[in-house]
Amino acid sequence: MSHTTQVVVIGGGQSGLAAGYHLRRLGLDFVVLDAQSTPGGAWQHAWESLRLFSPAAYSSLPGRLMPPQAGETYPEAQHVVQYLADYEKRYELPVERPVRVLGVHRDGRLLRVETDSGTWHARSVISSTGTWWRPFLPAVPGQGAFGGRQMHTVQYRSPRDFAGRRVIVVGGGNSGAQLAADLAYDTELTWATQRPPRFLADDIDGRALFDVATARRRALDAGRTDTGGVASLGDIVAVPPVREVRDRGLLKASPMFSRLVPDGVEWADGTRAEADVIIWCTGFRPALAHLSPLGLRHRRGRIPMAGTRALAEPRLHLLGYGDWTGPASATLIGVGRAARDAAREIGRLLAVDG
Ligand code: FAD
């Protein structure tokens, strides 16, 4: 089957929906293609205890505030899934699922989007496929030697699966801290981090982080000195479960080990810890394989951009992958502005080129 539309949005998580909201407001013809069978993007796959790091009202997409979750200041992932499902219905966003995009190709004045269920031709494409689908694992010596189980954050669900086991959690970011906190009571836990964990002050949550990111953008836009952004404050939001475990003294980090051995890990000084499971909370990379036919230059996995537009292909916009595709655009509250900018630019392109 072959279809033609003005804009194809690839990915129907929060970023794709925010794009759809603004494309609809501009009266453009578009479709959202999403590989998942059901709404909610990556939030559908989160571990059971995951909570947002901001209250609901500070986690909203354009047009509709996220309603609070009864009894929870920081909503659960399932609440976000429901909000996103409701959002796409409310704005009648044309999401096609499950449709996996295999490749985006240049085709004269159009872009051709090849999928596992047909082909779409469009004047412009917004890629908003997130990062959850490309877990990153660092190369550590001895990886093949370890006889236990290795997994990434994306496979983790609940401490029930590891009760009584010897678990090593690797990573000093939010996922590492939250999984370590989750596992601290029921397992024999080692938490390994490359540098000592840097907790943000307890009163700093996603709201404050968003304010800092906004102030930084304003400073940079006005040509003032870079304020340093959120990274200068710390790495780990002290969400209530993390704070509780930390305050009980159960969240002690060890330095990063230097290699894996058959029954665990070993530090440079020869100390060893035995382990049944190693969980790598070592981050993600943008899921951009579908763009490879365009042959865009990558710099450390990132495509050179002007705002949300790919410098080398002005018909392509990228949304939601991180600050490099718009300040705070990889958050619920932040993606709306980048989505608005992308939609406006596409509107202008179509007005000029027809
Ligand atoms: P996704 O949710 O990943 O959605 C992308 C969609 O594209 C998916 O449905 C996917 O199946 C689809 N897709 C991928 N490839 C293709 C393809 N080739 N063809 C078609 N479809 C495709 N942000 C906050 O604001 N607050 C928080 O508290 C917060 N907590 C987070 C906690 C964790 C552990 C993580 C990892 C992130 C968190 N974020 C948070 C950041 C961000 O909000 C989420 O990562 C969010 O899921 C990003 O949304 P997205 O739409 O960009 O990507």
Short mmCIF file of C-alpha atoms and ligand atoms in Angstrom, two decimals:
data_model
loop_
_atom_site.label_atom_id
_atom_site.label_comp_id
_atom_site.label_asym_id
_atom_site.label_seq_id
_atom_site.Cartn_x
_atom_site.Cartn_y
_atom_site.Cartn_z
CA MET A 1 0.00 0.00 0.00
CA SER A 2 1.27 3.48 -0.82
CA HIS A 3 0.05 6.68 0.87
CA THR A 4 0.80 10.37 0.44
CA THR A 5 0.56 13.02 3.14
CA GLN A 6 2.23 16.32 3.98
CA VAL A 7 4.04 15.15 7.12
CA VAL A 8 4.94 11.72 8.53
CA VAL A 9 5.71 11.62 12.25
CA ILE A 10 7.72 8.54 13.18
CA GLY A 11 7.03 7.40 16.76
CA GLY A 12 3.81 7.83 18.74
CA GLY A 13 5.17 8.40 22.25
CA GLN A 14 4.83 11.80 23.96
CA SER A 15 7.11 13.53 21.42
CA GLY A 16 5.16 12.28 18.41
CA LEU A 17 1.87 13.26 20.06
CA ALA A 18 3.12 16.77 20.88
CA ALA A 19 4.17 17.08 17.23
CA GLY A 20 0.72 15.89 16.16
CA TYR A 21 -0.96 18.46 18.39
CA HIS A 22 0.90 21.34 16.75
CA LEU A 23 0.61 19.98 13.19
CA ARG A 24 -3.15 19.72 13.72
CA ARG A 25 -3.32 23.29 15.01
CA LEU A 26 -1.64 24.44 11.80
CA GLY A 27 -4.15 22.46 9.74
CA LEU A 28 -1.50 20.26 8.14
CA ASP A 29 -2.20 16.80 6.79
CA PHE A 30 -0.17 14.20 8.68
CA VAL A 31 0.07 10.69 10.06
CA VAL A 32 1.86 9.32 13.15
CA LEU A 33 3.41 5.87 12.66
CA ASP A 34 4.13 3.98 15.88
CA ALA A 35 5.78 0.59 16.30
CA GLN A 36 3.93 -0.21 19.54
CA SER A 37 0.54 -1.97 19.51
CA THR A 38 -0.86 0.32 22.21
CA PRO A 39 -0.45 4.00 23.21
CA GLY A 40 2.11 5.24 25.74
CA GLY A 41 5.54 4.89 24.10
CA ALA A 42 8.33 3.80 26.42
CA TRP A 43 6.24 4.43 29.56
CA GLN A 44 4.49 1.11 28.90
CA HIS A 45 7.73 -0.73 29.60
CA ALA A 46 8.87 1.04 32.78
CA TRP A 47 9.68 -0.89 35.94
CA GLU A 48 6.86 -1.18 38.47
CA SER A 49 8.05 1.36 41.03
CA LEU A 50 9.02 4.11 38.54
CA ARG A 51 7.50 7.48 39.41
CA LEU A 52 7.75 10.75 37.51
CA PHE A 53 10.25 13.17 39.00
CA SER A 54 7.73 16.02 38.78
CA PRO A 55 4.13 16.36 39.95
CA ALA A 56 1.46 15.76 37.28
CA ALA A 57 0.79 19.41 36.47
CA TYR A 58 4.50 19.84 35.66
CA SER A 59 4.51 16.84 33.35
CA SER A 60 2.01 17.98 30.76
CA LEU A 61 1.97 18.07 26.98
CA PRO A 62 0.62 21.12 25.15
CA GLY A 63 -3.08 21.79 25.48
CA ARG A 64 -4.01 19.47 28.32
CA LEU A 65 -2.75 19.33 31.87
CA MET A 66 -1.95 15.86 33.19
CA PRO A 67 -4.57 15.21 35.89
CA PRO A 68 -3.14 14.37 39.32
CA GLN A 69 -3.00 10.70 40.32
CA ALA A 70 -5.05 9.99 43.43
CA GLY A 71 -2.77 9.51 46.44
CA GLU A 72 0.48 10.13 44.53
CA THR A 73 2.33 13.44 44.24
CA TYR A 74 4.67 11.91 41.68
CA PRO A 75 2.57 9.85 39.24
CA GLU A 76 3.30 6.26 38.26
CA ALA A 77 4.29 5.28 34.72
CA GLN A 78 0.87 3.70 34.16
CA HIS A 79 -0.74 7.06 34.89
CA VAL A 80 1.39 8.59 32.12
CA VAL A 81 0.31 5.79 29.75
CA GLN A 82 -3.34 6.58 30.47
CA TYR A 83 -2.72 10.29 30.00
CA LEU A 84 -1.05 9.72 26.62
CA ALA A 85 -3.82 7.34 25.49
CA ASP A 86 -6.41 9.94 26.47
CA TYR A 87 -4.40 12.73 24.81
CA GLU A 88 -4.27 11.13 21.39
CA LYS A 89 -8.00 10.33 21.55
CA ARG A 90 -8.97 13.82 22.72
CA TYR A 91 -7.10 15.52 19.86
CA GLU A 92 -8.07 12.79 17.37
CA LEU A 93 -4.48 12.29 16.38
CA PRO A 94 -4.13 9.93 13.41
CA VAL A 95 -1.83 7.32 14.92
CA GLU A 96 -1.29 4.09 12.95
CA ARG A 97 -0.15 1.06 14.96
CA PRO A 98 1.64 -1.14 14.96
CA VAL A 99 3.69 0.27 12.06
CA ARG A 100 7.48 0.05 12.20
CA VAL A 101 9.43 2.42 10.00
CA LEU A 102 12.29 0.61 8.33
CA GLY A 103 13.87 3.44 6.39
CA VAL A 104 13.48 7.07 5.26
CA HIS A 105 14.71 7.76 1.72
CA ARG A 106 15.03 10.82 -0.52
CA ASP A 107 12.62 10.53 -3.44
CA GLY A 108 12.76 13.68 -5.57
CA ARG A 109 11.02 16.53 -3.76
CA LEU A 110 9.46 14.06 -1.30
CA LEU A 111 10.75 11.80 1.44
CA ARG A 112 9.73 8.15 1.15
CA VAL A 113 9.02 6.34 4.40
CA GLU A 114 9.25 2.56 4.07
CA THR A 115 7.50 0.56 6.80
CA ASP A 116 6.56 -3.01 7.58
CA SER A 117 3.01 -2.15 6.45
CA GLY A 118 3.33 0.01 3.37
CA THR A 119 5.00 3.14 2.07
CA TRP A 120 4.27 6.79 2.83
CA HIS A 121 5.44 9.75 0.75
CA ALA A 122 5.64 13.11 2.51
CA ARG A 123 7.04 16.61 2.10
CA SER A 124 8.48 16.46 5.58
CA VAL A 125 9.27 13.92 8.30
CA ILE A 126 9.49 14.31 12.06
CA SER A 127 11.47 11.55 13.75
CA SER A 128 10.50 11.07 17.41
CA THR A 129 11.44 7.49 18.16
CA GLY A 130 13.00 8.04 21.59
CA THR A 131 15.98 6.26 23.13
CA TRP A 132 14.49 3.41 25.18
CA TRP A 133 14.84 1.08 22.19
CA ARG A 134 18.62 1.45 22.04
CA PRO A 135 20.03 0.56 25.44
CA PHE A 136 23.73 1.34 25.80
CA LEU A 137 26.16 -1.13 27.35
CA PRO A 138 29.77 -0.06 27.93
CA ALA A 139 32.57 -2.39 26.93
CA VAL A 140 34.08 -3.79 30.13
CA PRO A 141 36.83 -6.42 30.05
CA GLY A 142 35.67 -9.98 30.75
CA GLN A 143 32.05 -9.40 29.71
CA GLY A 144 31.91 -12.80 28.04
CA ALA A 145 33.48 -14.52 31.05
CA PHE A 146 30.70 -13.79 33.54
CA GLY A 147 28.57 -16.87 34.15
CA GLY A 148 25.57 -15.10 35.67
CA ARG A 149 22.83 -13.04 34.07
CA GLN A 150 23.45 -9.60 32.57
CA MET A 151 20.64 -7.22 31.74
CA HIS A 152 19.95 -3.56 31.05
CA THR A 153 17.55 -1.17 32.80
CA VAL A 154 14.99 -1.78 30.03
CA GLN A 155 14.57 -5.42 31.14
CA TYR A 156 14.10 -4.67 34.85
CA ARG A 157 10.58 -4.92 36.30
CA SER A 158 10.57 -5.54 40.06
CA PRO A 159 12.75 -6.57 43.04
CA ARG A 160 10.53 -9.68 43.35
CA ASP A 161 12.46 -11.21 40.46
CA PHE A 162 15.74 -10.99 42.41
CA ALA A 163 14.81 -11.73 46.04
CA GLY A 164 17.79 -13.14 47.93
CA ARG A 165 20.11 -12.88 44.91
CA ARG A 166 23.50 -11.17 44.71
CA VAL A 167 22.88 -8.22 42.40
CA ILE A 168 25.29 -5.61 41.04
CA VAL A 169 23.68 -2.43 39.74
CA VAL A 170 26.00 -0.37 37.54
CA GLY A 171 25.44 3.35 36.95
CA GLY A 172 25.34 6.60 38.92
CA GLY A 173 22.44 8.28 37.12
CA ASN A 174 18.75 8.33 37.97
CA SER A 175 18.01 4.83 36.70
CA GLY A 176 20.96 3.33 38.60
CA ALA A 177 20.00 5.07 41.84
CA GLN A 178 16.33 4.13 41.52
CA LEU A 179 17.02 0.48 40.75
CA ALA A 180 19.59 0.29 43.55
CA ALA A 181 17.01 1.76 45.94
CA ASP A 182 14.38 -0.66 44.64
CA LEU A 183 16.66 -3.66 45.24
CA ALA A 184 18.28 -2.53 48.50
CA TYR A 185 15.90 -4.36 50.87
CA ASP A 186 15.50 -7.73 49.21
CA THR A 187 18.85 -8.50 47.61
CA GLU A 188 22.54 -8.62 48.44
CA LEU A 189 23.27 -5.39 46.59
CA THR A 190 26.42 -3.78 45.23
CA TRP A 191 25.95 -0.41 43.54
CA ALA A 192 28.90 0.47 41.30
CA THR A 193 29.33 4.00 39.96
CA GLN A 194 32.09 5.59 37.92
CA ARG A 195 32.31 8.55 40.28
CA PRO A 196 30.75 9.11 43.71
CA PRO A 197 26.98 9.64 43.27
CA ARG A 198 25.91 13.28 43.17
CA PHE A 199 22.46 13.69 44.69
CA LEU A 200 20.54 16.85 43.97
CA ALA A 201 19.25 18.69 47.03
CA ASP A 202 16.15 16.98 48.40
CA ASP A 203 13.89 19.87 47.47
CA ILE A 204 14.94 19.79 43.82
CA ASP A 205 12.63 17.82 41.59
CA GLY A 206 11.73 18.03 37.90
CA ARG A 207 10.07 21.42 38.39
CA ALA A 208 13.28 23.05 39.55
CA LEU A 209 15.26 21.27 36.85
CA PHE A 210 12.91 22.62 34.22
CA ASP A 211 13.30 26.15 35.65
CA VAL A 212 17.09 25.81 35.51
CA ALA A 213 16.95 24.53 31.90
CA THR A 214 14.66 27.42 30.95
CA ALA A 215 16.96 29.99 32.58
CA ARG A 216 19.90 28.51 30.72
CA ARG A 217 18.10 28.68 27.39
CA ARG A 218 17.14 32.32 28.04
CA ALA A 219 20.75 33.15 28.96
CA LEU A 220 22.12 31.48 25.85
CA ASP A 221 19.44 33.04 23.60
CA ALA A 222 20.34 36.46 25.00
CA GLY A 223 24.04 35.86 24.41
CA ARG A 224 24.83 35.78 28.15
CA THR A 225 27.25 33.40 29.87
CA ASP A 226 26.24 29.74 29.98
CA THR A 227 24.74 29.10 33.43
CA GLY A 228 25.80 25.44 33.19
CA GLY A 229 22.32 23.92 33.15
CA VAL A 230 21.12 21.10 35.36
CA ALA A 231 24.31 19.04 35.13
CA SER A 232 26.04 21.55 37.36
CA LEU A 233 23.58 20.76 40.19
CA GLY A 234 24.03 16.99 40.40
CA ASP A 235 22.99 13.78 38.65
CA ILE A 236 20.37 12.12 40.80
CA VAL A 237 16.96 13.48 41.70
CA ALA A 238 16.34 12.42 45.30
CA VAL A 239 12.83 11.09 44.63
CA PRO A 240 11.16 9.85 47.84
CA PRO A 241 12.09 6.11 47.52
CA VAL A 242 15.74 6.97 46.76
CA ARG A 243 15.84 9.43 49.66
CA GLU A 244 14.37 6.89 52.06
CA VAL A 245 16.88 4.15 51.22
CA ARG A 246 19.77 6.64 51.20
CA ASP A 247 18.77 8.05 54.59
CA ARG A 248 18.69 4.52 56.05
CA GLY A 249 22.29 4.15 54.92
CA LEU A 250 21.45 1.39 52.46
CA LEU A 251 22.51 3.24 49.33
CA LYS A 252 26.30 3.11 49.46
CA ALA A 253 28.13 3.24 46.17
CA SER A 254 31.33 1.36 45.31
CA PRO A 255 33.75 2.60 42.67
CA MET A 256 33.43 1.03 39.24
CA PHE A 257 35.03 -2.42 38.99
CA SER A 258 37.62 -3.01 36.32
CA ARG A 259 36.53 -6.36 34.90
CA LEU A 260 34.06 -9.19 35.02
CA VAL A 261 35.14 -12.63 36.21
CA PRO A 262 33.19 -15.93 35.93
CA ASP A 263 31.40 -15.54 39.26
CA GLY A 264 31.27 -11.75 39.66
CA VAL A 265 33.38 -8.65 39.28
CA GLU A 266 36.88 -7.56 40.22
CA TRP A 267 38.30 -4.16 41.13
CA ALA A 268 41.74 -2.94 40.10
CA ASP A 269 43.19 -3.78 43.55
CA GLY A 270 42.09 -7.42 43.19
CA THR A 271 39.04 -7.20 45.47
CA ARG A 272 36.14 -9.26 44.17
CA ALA A 273 32.37 -9.37 44.64
CA GLU A 274 30.35 -12.42 43.68
CA ALA A 275 27.17 -11.86 41.73
CA ASP A 276 24.22 -13.72 40.25
CA VAL A 277 23.02 -10.76 38.20
CA ILE A 278 24.53 -7.56 36.82
CA ILE A 279 22.08 -4.83 35.83
CA TRP A 280 23.60 -2.20 33.54
CA CYS A 281 21.90 1.15 34.13
CA THR A 282 24.23 2.76 31.67
CA GLY A 283 21.92 4.80 29.55
CA PHE A 284 20.58 4.95 26.06
CA ARG A 285 21.37 6.16 22.57
CA PRO A 286 18.93 7.75 20.14
CA ALA A 287 16.99 5.18 18.07
CA LEU A 288 17.87 6.52 14.62
CA ALA A 289 18.59 3.41 12.52
CA HIS A 290 15.62 4.19 10.25
CA LEU A 291 17.38 7.41 9.14
CA SER A 292 20.53 5.69 7.91
CA PRO A 293 19.44 5.63 4.22
CA LEU A 294 19.65 9.46 4.31
CA GLY A 295 23.39 9.17 4.96
CA LEU A 296 23.40 12.03 7.45
CA ARG A 297 26.66 12.75 9.16
CA HIS A 298 26.74 11.73 12.81
CA ARG A 299 28.85 13.31 15.49
CA ARG A 300 29.07 10.95 18.47
CA GLY A 301 25.69 9.45 17.55
CA ARG A 302 24.09 12.86 17.03
CA ILE A 303 23.03 14.45 13.78
CA PRO A 304 24.13 18.11 13.34
CA MET A 305 21.04 20.26 13.86
CA ALA A 306 19.68 23.79 13.58
CA GLY A 307 17.03 23.75 16.30
CA THR A 308 14.92 20.68 15.49
CA ARG A 309 15.90 20.59 11.80
CA ALA A 310 18.64 18.37 10.42
CA LEU A 311 21.24 20.66 8.88
CA ALA A 312 21.91 18.38 5.92
CA GLU A 313 18.24 17.54 5.23
CA PRO A 314 15.88 20.48 5.84
CA ARG A 315 12.78 18.29 5.35
CA LEU A 316 13.71 16.24 8.42
CA HIS A 317 13.09 17.27 12.04
CA LEU A 318 14.18 15.39 15.16
CA LEU A 319 12.23 15.63 18.38
CA GLY A 320 12.64 14.46 21.95
CA TYR A 321 16.07 12.82 21.89
CA GLY A 322 17.77 15.20 24.32
CA ASP A 323 18.84 18.83 24.65
CA TRP A 324 20.57 18.59 21.27
CA THR A 325 17.08 18.41 19.66
CA GLY A 326 15.64 21.25 21.79
CA PRO A 327 16.21 22.27 25.43
CA ALA A 328 14.46 19.83 27.81
CA SER A 329 12.79 18.22 24.78
CA ALA A 330 13.30 14.76 26.27
CA THR A 331 10.77 15.55 29.00
CA LEU A 332 6.99 15.67 29.06
CA ILE A 333 6.85 19.35 29.89
CA GLY A 334 9.71 20.36 27.62
CA VAL A 335 8.83 18.66 24.34
CA GLY A 336 5.88 20.93 23.60
CA ARG A 337 8.01 23.94 22.74
CA ALA A 338 10.32 21.97 20.42
CA ALA A 339 7.26 20.36 18.78
CA ARG A 340 5.74 23.79 18.20
CA ASP A 341 8.95 25.08 16.62
CA ALA A 342 9.24 22.01 14.36
CA ALA A 343 5.60 22.26 13.23
CA ARG A 344 5.93 25.99 12.51
CA GLU A 345 9.06 25.47 10.46
CA ILE A 346 7.42 22.70 8.47
CA GLY A 347 4.37 24.93 7.94
CA ARG A 348 6.66 27.62 6.50
CA LEU A 349 8.47 25.12 4.27
CA LEU A 350 5.17 23.84 2.87
CA ALA A 351 3.85 27.37 2.36
CA VAL A 352 6.94 28.29 0.32
CA ASP A 353 7.35 25.03 -1.60
CA GLY A 354 3.70 24.02 -1.93
P1 FAD B 1 9.31 7.10 23.52
O1 FAD B 1 8.43 7.16 24.69
O2 FAD B 1 10.40 6.08 23.49
O3 FAD B 1 8.36 6.88 22.25
C1 FAD B 1 8.90 6.62 20.98
C2 FAD B 1 7.91 5.78 20.20
O4 FAD B 1 8.46 5.55 18.90
C3 FAD B 1 7.68 4.41 20.81
O5 FAD B 1 6.29 4.12 20.84
C4 FAD B 1 8.44 3.48 19.88
O6 FAD B 1 7.88 2.18 19.80
C5 FAD B 1 8.31 4.19 18.57
N1 FAD B 1 9.34 3.82 17.60
C6 FAD B 1 10.67 3.61 17.81
N2 FAD B 1 11.27 3.27 16.66
C7 FAD B 1 10.29 3.26 15.71
C8 FAD B 1 10.28 2.97 14.30
N3 FAD B 1 11.38 2.64 13.64
N4 FAD B 1 9.09 3.06 13.64
C9 FAD B 1 7.96 3.40 14.29
N5 FAD B 1 7.92 3.68 15.61
C10 FAD B 1 9.07 3.60 16.31
N6 FAD B 1 10.65 12.64 31.53
C11 FAD B 1 9.86 13.42 32.31
O7 FAD B 1 9.35 14.44 31.83
N7 FAD B 1 9.63 13.10 33.62
C12 FAD B 1 10.14 11.98 34.17
O8 FAD B 1 9.91 11.71 35.36
C13 FAD B 1 10.95 11.10 33.36
N8 FAD B 1 11.43 9.94 33.87
C14 FAD B 1 12.14 9.10 33.05
C15 FAD B 1 12.61 7.89 33.56
C16 FAD B 1 13.33 7.01 32.75
C17 FAD B 1 13.81 5.72 33.29
C18 FAD B 1 13.60 7.36 31.41
C19 FAD B 1 14.37 6.42 30.51
C20 FAD B 1 13.15 8.56 30.90
C21 FAD B 1 12.42 9.45 31.70
N9 FAD B 1 11.93 10.67 31.20
C22 FAD B 1 11.18 11.48 32.01
C23 FAD B 1 12.33 11.13 29.86
C24 FAD B 1 11.26 11.01 28.75
O9 FAD B 1 10.09 11.69 29.14
C25 FAD B 1 10.92 9.58 28.36
O10 FAD B 1 12.09 8.94 27.93
C26 FAD B 1 9.88 9.50 27.24
O11 FAD B 1 9.48 8.17 27.08
C27 FAD B 1 10.37 10.03 25.90
O12 FAD B 1 9.27 10.09 25.01
P2 FAD B 1 9.45 9.97 23.43
O13 FAD B 1 8.10 10.10 22.83
O14 FAD B 1 10.49 10.89 22.97
O15 FAD B 1 10.03 8.49 23.21
#
